[in-house]
Tab-separated table of C-alpha atoms in Angstrom:
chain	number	residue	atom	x	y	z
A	1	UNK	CA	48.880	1.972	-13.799
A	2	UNK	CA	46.086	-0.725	-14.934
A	3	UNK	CA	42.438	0.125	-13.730
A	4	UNK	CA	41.247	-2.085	-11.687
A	5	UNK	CA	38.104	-3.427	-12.907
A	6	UNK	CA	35.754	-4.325	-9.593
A	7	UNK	CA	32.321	-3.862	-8.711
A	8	UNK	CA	33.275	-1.407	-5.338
A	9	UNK	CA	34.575	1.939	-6.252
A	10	UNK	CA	37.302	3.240	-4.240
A	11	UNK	CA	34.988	6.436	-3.393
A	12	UNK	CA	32.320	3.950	-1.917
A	13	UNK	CA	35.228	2.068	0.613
A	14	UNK	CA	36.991	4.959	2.076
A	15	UNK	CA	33.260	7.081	2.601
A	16	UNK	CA	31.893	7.762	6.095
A	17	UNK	CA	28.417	8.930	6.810
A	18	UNK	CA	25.420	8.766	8.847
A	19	UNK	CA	23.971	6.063	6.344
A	20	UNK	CA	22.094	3.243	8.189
A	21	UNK	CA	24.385	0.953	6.221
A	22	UNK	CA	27.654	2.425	7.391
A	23	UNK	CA	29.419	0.538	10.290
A	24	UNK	CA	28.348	1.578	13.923
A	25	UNK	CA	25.697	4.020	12.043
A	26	UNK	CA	22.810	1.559	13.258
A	27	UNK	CA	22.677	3.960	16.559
A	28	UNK	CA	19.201	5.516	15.875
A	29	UNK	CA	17.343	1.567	15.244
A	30	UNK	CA	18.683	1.133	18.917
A	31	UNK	CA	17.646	4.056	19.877
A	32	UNK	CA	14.344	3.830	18.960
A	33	UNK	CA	14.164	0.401	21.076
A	34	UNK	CA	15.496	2.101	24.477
A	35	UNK	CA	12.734	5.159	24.026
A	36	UNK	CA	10.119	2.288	23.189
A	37	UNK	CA	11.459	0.791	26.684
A	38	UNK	CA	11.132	4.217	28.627
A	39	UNK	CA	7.681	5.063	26.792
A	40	UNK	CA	6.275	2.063	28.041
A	41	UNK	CA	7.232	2.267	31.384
A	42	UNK	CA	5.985	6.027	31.056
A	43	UNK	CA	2.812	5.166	29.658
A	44	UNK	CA	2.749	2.286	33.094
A	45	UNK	CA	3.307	5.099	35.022
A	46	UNK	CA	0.475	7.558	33.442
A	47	UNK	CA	-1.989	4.758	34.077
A	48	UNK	CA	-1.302	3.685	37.300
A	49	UNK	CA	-1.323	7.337	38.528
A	50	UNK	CA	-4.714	7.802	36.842
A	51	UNK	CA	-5.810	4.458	38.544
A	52	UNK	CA	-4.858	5.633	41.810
A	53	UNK	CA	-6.916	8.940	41.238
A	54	UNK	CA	-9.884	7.133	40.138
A	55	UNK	CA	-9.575	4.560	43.191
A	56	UNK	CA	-9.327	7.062	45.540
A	57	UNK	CA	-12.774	8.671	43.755
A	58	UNK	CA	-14.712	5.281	43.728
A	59	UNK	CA	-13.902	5.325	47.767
A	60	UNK	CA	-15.234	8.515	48.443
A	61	UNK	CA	-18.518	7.884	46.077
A	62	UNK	CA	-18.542	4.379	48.177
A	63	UNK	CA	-18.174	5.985	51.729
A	64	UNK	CA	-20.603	8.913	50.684
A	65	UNK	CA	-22.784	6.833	49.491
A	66	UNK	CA	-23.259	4.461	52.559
A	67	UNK	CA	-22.845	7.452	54.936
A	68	UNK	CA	-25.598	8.718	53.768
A	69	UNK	CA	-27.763	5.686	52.865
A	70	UNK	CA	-27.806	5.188	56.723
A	71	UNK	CA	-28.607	8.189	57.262
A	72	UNK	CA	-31.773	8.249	55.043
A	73	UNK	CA	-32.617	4.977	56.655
A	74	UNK	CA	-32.619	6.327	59.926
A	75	UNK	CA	-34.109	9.782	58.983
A	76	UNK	CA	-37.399	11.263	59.368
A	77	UNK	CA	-37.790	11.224	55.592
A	78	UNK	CA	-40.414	8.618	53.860
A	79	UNK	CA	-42.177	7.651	51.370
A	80	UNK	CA	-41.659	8.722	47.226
A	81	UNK	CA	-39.292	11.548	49.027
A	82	UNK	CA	-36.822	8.653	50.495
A	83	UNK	CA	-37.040	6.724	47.478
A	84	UNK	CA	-35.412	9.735	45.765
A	85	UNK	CA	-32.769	10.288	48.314
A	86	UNK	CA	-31.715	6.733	48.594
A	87	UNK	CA	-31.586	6.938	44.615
A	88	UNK	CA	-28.962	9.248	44.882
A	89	UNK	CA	-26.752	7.737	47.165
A	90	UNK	CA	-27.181	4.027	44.831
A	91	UNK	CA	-26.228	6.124	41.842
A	92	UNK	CA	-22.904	6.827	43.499
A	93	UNK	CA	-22.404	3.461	44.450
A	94	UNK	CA	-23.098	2.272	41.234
A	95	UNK	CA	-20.633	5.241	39.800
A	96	UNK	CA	-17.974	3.946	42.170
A	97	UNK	CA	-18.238	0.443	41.028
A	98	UNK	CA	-17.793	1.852	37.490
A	99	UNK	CA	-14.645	3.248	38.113
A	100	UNK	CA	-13.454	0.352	40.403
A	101	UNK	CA	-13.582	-2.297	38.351
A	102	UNK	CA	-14.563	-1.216	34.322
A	103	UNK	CA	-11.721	1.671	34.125
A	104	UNK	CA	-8.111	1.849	34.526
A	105	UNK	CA	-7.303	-1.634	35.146
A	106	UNK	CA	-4.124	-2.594	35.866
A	107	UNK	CA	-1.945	-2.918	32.344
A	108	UNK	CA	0.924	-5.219	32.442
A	109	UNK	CA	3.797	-5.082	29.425
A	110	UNK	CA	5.684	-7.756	30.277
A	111	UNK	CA	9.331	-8.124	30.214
A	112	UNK	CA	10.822	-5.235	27.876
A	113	UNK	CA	14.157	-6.816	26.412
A	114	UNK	CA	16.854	-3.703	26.642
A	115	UNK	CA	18.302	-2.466	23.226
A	116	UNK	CA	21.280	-4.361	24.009
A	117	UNK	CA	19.624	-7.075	22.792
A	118	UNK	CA	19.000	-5.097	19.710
A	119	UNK	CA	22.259	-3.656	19.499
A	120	UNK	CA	24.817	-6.744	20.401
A	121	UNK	CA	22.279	-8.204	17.115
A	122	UNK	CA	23.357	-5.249	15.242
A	123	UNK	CA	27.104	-6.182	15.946
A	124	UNK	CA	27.250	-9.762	15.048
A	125	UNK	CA	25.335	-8.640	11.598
A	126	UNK	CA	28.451	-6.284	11.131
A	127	UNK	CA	31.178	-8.663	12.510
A	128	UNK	CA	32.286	-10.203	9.004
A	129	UNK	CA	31.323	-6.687	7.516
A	130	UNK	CA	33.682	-4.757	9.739
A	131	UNK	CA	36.308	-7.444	9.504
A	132	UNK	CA	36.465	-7.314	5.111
A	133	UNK	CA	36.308	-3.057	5.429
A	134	UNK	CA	39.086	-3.291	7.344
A	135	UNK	CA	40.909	-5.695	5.120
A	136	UNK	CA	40.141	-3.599	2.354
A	137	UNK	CA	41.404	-0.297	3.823
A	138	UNK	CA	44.313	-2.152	4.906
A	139	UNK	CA	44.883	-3.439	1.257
A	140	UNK	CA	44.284	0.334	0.179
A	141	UNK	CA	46.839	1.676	1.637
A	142	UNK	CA	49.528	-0.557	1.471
A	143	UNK	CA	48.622	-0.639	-2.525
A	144	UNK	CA	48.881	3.148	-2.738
A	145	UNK	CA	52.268	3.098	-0.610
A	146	UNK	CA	53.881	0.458	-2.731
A	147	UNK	CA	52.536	2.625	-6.240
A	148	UNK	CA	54.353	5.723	-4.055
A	149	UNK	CA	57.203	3.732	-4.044
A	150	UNK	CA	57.271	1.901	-7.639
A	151	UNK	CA	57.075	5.655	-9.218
A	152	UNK	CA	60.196	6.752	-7.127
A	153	UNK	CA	62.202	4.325	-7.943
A	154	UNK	CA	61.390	4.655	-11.836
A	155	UNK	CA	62.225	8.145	-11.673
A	156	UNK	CA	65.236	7.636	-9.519
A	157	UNK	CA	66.611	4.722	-12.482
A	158	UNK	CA	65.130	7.019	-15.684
A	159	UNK	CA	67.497	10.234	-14.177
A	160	UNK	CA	70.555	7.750	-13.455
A	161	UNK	CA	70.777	7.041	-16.921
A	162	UNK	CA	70.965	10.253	-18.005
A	163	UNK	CA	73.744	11.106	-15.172
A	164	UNK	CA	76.852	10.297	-16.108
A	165	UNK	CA	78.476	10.438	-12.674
A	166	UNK	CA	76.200	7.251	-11.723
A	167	UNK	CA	78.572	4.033	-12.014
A	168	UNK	CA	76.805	1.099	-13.945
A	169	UNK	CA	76.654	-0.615	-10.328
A	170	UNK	CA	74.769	1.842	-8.726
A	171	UNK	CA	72.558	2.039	-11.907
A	172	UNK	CA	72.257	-1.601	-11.946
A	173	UNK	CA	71.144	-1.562	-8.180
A	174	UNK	CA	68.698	1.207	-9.109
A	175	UNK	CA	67.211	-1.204	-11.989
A	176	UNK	CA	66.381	-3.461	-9.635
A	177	UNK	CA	65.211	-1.688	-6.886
A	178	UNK	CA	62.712	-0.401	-9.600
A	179	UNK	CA	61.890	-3.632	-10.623
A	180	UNK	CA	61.247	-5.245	-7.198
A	181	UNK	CA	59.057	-2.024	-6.577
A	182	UNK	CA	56.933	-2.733	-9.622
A	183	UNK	CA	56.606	-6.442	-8.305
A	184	UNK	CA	55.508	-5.338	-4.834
A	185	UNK	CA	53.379	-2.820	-6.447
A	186	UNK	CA	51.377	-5.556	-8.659
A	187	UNK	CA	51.353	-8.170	-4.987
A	188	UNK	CA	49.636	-5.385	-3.519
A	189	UNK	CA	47.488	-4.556	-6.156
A	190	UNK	CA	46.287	-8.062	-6.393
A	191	UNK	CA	45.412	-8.053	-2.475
A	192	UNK	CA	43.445	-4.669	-2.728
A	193	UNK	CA	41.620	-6.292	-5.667
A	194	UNK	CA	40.565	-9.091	-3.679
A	195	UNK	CA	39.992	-7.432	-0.893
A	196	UNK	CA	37.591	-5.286	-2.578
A	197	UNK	CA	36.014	-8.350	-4.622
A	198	UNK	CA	35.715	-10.359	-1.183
A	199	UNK	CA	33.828	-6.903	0.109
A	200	UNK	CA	31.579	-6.991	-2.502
A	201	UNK	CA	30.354	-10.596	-2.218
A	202	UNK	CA	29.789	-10.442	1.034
A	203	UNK	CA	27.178	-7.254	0.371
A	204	UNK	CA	24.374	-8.789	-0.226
A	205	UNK	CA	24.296	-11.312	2.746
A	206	UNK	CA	25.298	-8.160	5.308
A	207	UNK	CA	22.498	-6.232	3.521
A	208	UNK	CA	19.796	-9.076	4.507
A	209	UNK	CA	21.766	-9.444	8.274
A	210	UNK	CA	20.937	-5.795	8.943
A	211	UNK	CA	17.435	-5.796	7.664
A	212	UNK	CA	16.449	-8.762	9.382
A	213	UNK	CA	17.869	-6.839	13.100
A	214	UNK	CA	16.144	-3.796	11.891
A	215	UNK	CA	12.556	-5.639	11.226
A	216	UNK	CA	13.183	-6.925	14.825
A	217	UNK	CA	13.060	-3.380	15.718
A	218	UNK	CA	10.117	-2.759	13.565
A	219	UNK	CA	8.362	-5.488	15.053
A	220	UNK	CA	9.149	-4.239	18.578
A	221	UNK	CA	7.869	-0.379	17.955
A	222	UNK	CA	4.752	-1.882	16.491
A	223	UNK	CA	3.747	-4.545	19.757
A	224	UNK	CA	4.675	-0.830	21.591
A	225	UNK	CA	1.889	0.804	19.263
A	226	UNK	CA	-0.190	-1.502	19.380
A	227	UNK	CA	-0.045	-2.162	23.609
A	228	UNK	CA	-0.660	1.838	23.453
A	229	UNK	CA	-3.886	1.944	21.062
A	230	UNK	CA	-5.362	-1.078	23.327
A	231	UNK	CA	-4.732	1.076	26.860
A	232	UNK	CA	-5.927	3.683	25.336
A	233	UNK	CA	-9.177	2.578	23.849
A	234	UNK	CA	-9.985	0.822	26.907
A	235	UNK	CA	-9.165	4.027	28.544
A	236	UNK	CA	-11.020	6.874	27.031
A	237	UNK	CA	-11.478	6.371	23.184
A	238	UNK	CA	-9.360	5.035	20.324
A	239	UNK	CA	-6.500	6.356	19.548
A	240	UNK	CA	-7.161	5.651	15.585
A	241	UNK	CA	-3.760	8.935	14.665
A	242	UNK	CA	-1.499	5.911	15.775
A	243	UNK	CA	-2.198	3.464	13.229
A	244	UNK	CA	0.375	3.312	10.287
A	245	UNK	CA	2.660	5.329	12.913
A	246	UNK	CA	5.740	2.558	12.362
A	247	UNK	CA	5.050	2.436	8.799
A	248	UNK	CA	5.050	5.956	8.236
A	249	UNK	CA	7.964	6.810	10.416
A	250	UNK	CA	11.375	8.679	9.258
A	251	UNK	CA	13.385	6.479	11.103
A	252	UNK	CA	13.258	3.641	8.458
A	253	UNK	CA	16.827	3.666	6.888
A	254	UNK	CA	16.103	1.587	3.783
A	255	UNK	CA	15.856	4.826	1.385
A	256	UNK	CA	19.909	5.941	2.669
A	257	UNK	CA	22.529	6.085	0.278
A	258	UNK	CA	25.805	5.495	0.465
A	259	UNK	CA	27.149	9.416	1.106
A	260	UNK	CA	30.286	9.975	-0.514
A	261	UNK	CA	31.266	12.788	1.873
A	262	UNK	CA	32.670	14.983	-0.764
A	263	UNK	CA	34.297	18.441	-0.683
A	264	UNK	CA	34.928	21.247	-2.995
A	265	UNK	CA	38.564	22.113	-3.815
A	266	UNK	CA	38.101	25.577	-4.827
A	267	UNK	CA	40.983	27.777	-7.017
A	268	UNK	CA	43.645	25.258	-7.740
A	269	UNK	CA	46.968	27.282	-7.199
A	270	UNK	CA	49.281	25.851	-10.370
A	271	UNK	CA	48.922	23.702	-13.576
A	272	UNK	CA	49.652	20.362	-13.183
A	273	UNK	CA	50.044	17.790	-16.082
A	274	UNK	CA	48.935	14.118	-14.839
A	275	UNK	CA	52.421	11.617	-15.188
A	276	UNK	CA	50.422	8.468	-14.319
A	277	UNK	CA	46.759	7.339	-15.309
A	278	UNK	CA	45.391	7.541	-11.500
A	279	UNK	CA	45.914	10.781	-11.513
A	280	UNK	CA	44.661	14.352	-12.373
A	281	UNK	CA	45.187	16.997	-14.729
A	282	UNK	CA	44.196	21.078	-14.361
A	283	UNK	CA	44.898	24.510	-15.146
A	284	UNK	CA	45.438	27.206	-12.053
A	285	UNK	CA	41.815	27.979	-10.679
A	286	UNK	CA	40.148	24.911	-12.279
A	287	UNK	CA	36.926	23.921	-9.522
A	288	UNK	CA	36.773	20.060	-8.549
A	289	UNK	CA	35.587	17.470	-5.341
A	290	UNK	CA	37.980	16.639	-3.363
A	291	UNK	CA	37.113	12.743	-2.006
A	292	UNK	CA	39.980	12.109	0.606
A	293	UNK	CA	42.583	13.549	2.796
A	294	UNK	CA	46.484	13.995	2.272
A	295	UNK	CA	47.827	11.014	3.067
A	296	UNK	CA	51.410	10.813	4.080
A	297	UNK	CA	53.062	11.089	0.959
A	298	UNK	CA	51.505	14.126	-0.127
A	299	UNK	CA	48.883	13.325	-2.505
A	300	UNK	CA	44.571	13.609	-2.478
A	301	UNK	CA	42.095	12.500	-4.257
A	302	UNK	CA	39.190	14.247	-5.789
A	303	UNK	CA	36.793	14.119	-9.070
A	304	UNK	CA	36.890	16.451	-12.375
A	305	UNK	CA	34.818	16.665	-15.078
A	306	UNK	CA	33.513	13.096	-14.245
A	307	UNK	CA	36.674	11.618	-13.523
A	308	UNK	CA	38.389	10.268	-10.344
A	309	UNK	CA	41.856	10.572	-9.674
A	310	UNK	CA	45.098	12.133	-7.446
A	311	UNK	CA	46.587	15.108	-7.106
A	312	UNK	CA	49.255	17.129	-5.001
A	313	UNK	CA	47.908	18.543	-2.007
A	314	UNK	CA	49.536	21.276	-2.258
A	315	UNK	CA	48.539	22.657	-5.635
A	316	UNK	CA	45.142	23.257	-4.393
A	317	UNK	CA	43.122	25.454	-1.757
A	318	UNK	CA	39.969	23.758	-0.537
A	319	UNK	CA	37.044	24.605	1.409
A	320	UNK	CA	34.382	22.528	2.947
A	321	UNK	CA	30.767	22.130	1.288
């Protein structure tokens, strides 16, 4: 079977992970949005509580303070000695002022778009991403059916000519059943091909989609920051731990790799001598990754010594990593 020579390796098309460049796998970016939402509206809710609590203080220092003002100014009490009381009771007025109007002032956010926003943005990046994967896997399996097919139908013309009981017509029939598998076989082969090549160009541009949704995101978490360091420092003090926060953060998915997802096929049960270039050769307890499943006609396919290829399902035992 010819290799096919194409810058996407069947490993990389058929893997599934938790890469940020897998499709769906864009979960934690929107994520990140709808806690930015709810921390927002908790951080509202923190101030506004603390308001209330210095409001109702500034009251009571404003109603102490002119209860007792009165008081002074109607006591027996004169000279230096009033001074001094009724400079107590204007230090509490002046206190309440304080935390009337230079504390704890109402903070408003604005309108906080929802990470649907974020995510439906994440979609449409993926739409002509999801549409060529599927294409391609598609293409994949139709190509591997139709080689399935091809190599029975060789097998079933190479034994009728060594089987005397065959009549030429049913050998002829054979011939060309063979033939018109080898012809489907190279159609489909062509499609996966393209398929593959058509994934491949289209790479780059979904690479750029996704990071431009994602620096949205980035953009969003740091006006969040940022809104938090300014009610905080007008608050108490500054909150200088939160600079670099977004920068710094794990979430960023720029440094994932595409995860092959492999296996370990350990203690192959029985020798088995490749017949076709796809596939594998080993001796009975030979070690080797396993990439895929058994599909439906019986066959995986896994990596030895380097090189990628099938083999029966049923000539090995496997465990999972």
């Amino acid at each position: 079977m010819p290799h096919m020579e194409t810058s996407i390796s069947e490993e990389n098309v058929g893997a599934s992970s938790d890469s940020f460049w897998e499709i769906g796998q864009y979960k934690r970016a929107v994520k990140r949005v709808e806690d930015g939402v709810k921390l927002c509206s908790d951080l509202t809710l923190m101030m506004r509580e603390r308001g209330e609590i210095e409001a109702s203080y500034a009251k009571a220092l404003h109603h102490w303070s002119k209860k007792w003002s009165d008081h002074i100014e109607k006591g027996a009490e004169y000279g230096s000695s009033q001074v001094a009381w009724q400079s107590l009771t204007e230090e509490a007025r002046c206190r309440g002022d304080l935390h009337s109007h230079d504390t704890f002032h109402k903070s408003t956010f604005g309108v906080v778009k929802e990470g649907k926003e974020v995510e439906d943005a994440f979609k449409k990046a993926q739409k002509t991403w999801v549409k060529l994967y599927t294409k391609v896997m598609r293409t994949r399996r139709d190509y591997f059916n139709a080689s399935r097919l091809e190599r029975s139908a060789i097998n079933q013309e190479k034994n009728a000519k060594n089987n005397s009981d065959i009549s030429i017509e049913q050998a002829k029939k054979l011939s060309e059943k063979a033939l018109k598998c080898r012809d489907d076989r190279d159609k489909a082969e062509r499609a996966y091909k393209k398929a593959l090549d058509d994934l491949s160009e289209h790479k780059p541009r979904y690479q750029e989609d996704m990071i431009q949704v994602f620096k949205r995101c980035q953009e969003k978490e740091v006006k969040r920051l940022s809104l938090n360091q300014s009610t905080d420092q007008k608050a108490s003090s500054p909150c200088d731990k939160m600079d670099g926060a977004v920068d710094g953060s794990p979430d960023s998915p720029f440094d994932d790799e595409w995860d092959d997802g492999e296996q370990t096929c350990d203690g192959t049960l029985y020798d088995y001598d490749k017949q076709e270039d796809d596939e594998l050769s080993f001796k009975k307890g030979d070690i080797f990754e396993k990439l895929e499943e058994e599909d439906e006609q019986g066959w995986c396919k896994g990596r030895k010594d380097g090189v990628t290829g099938l083999y029966p399902a049923n000539y090995a035992v496997v465990h999972a990593n």
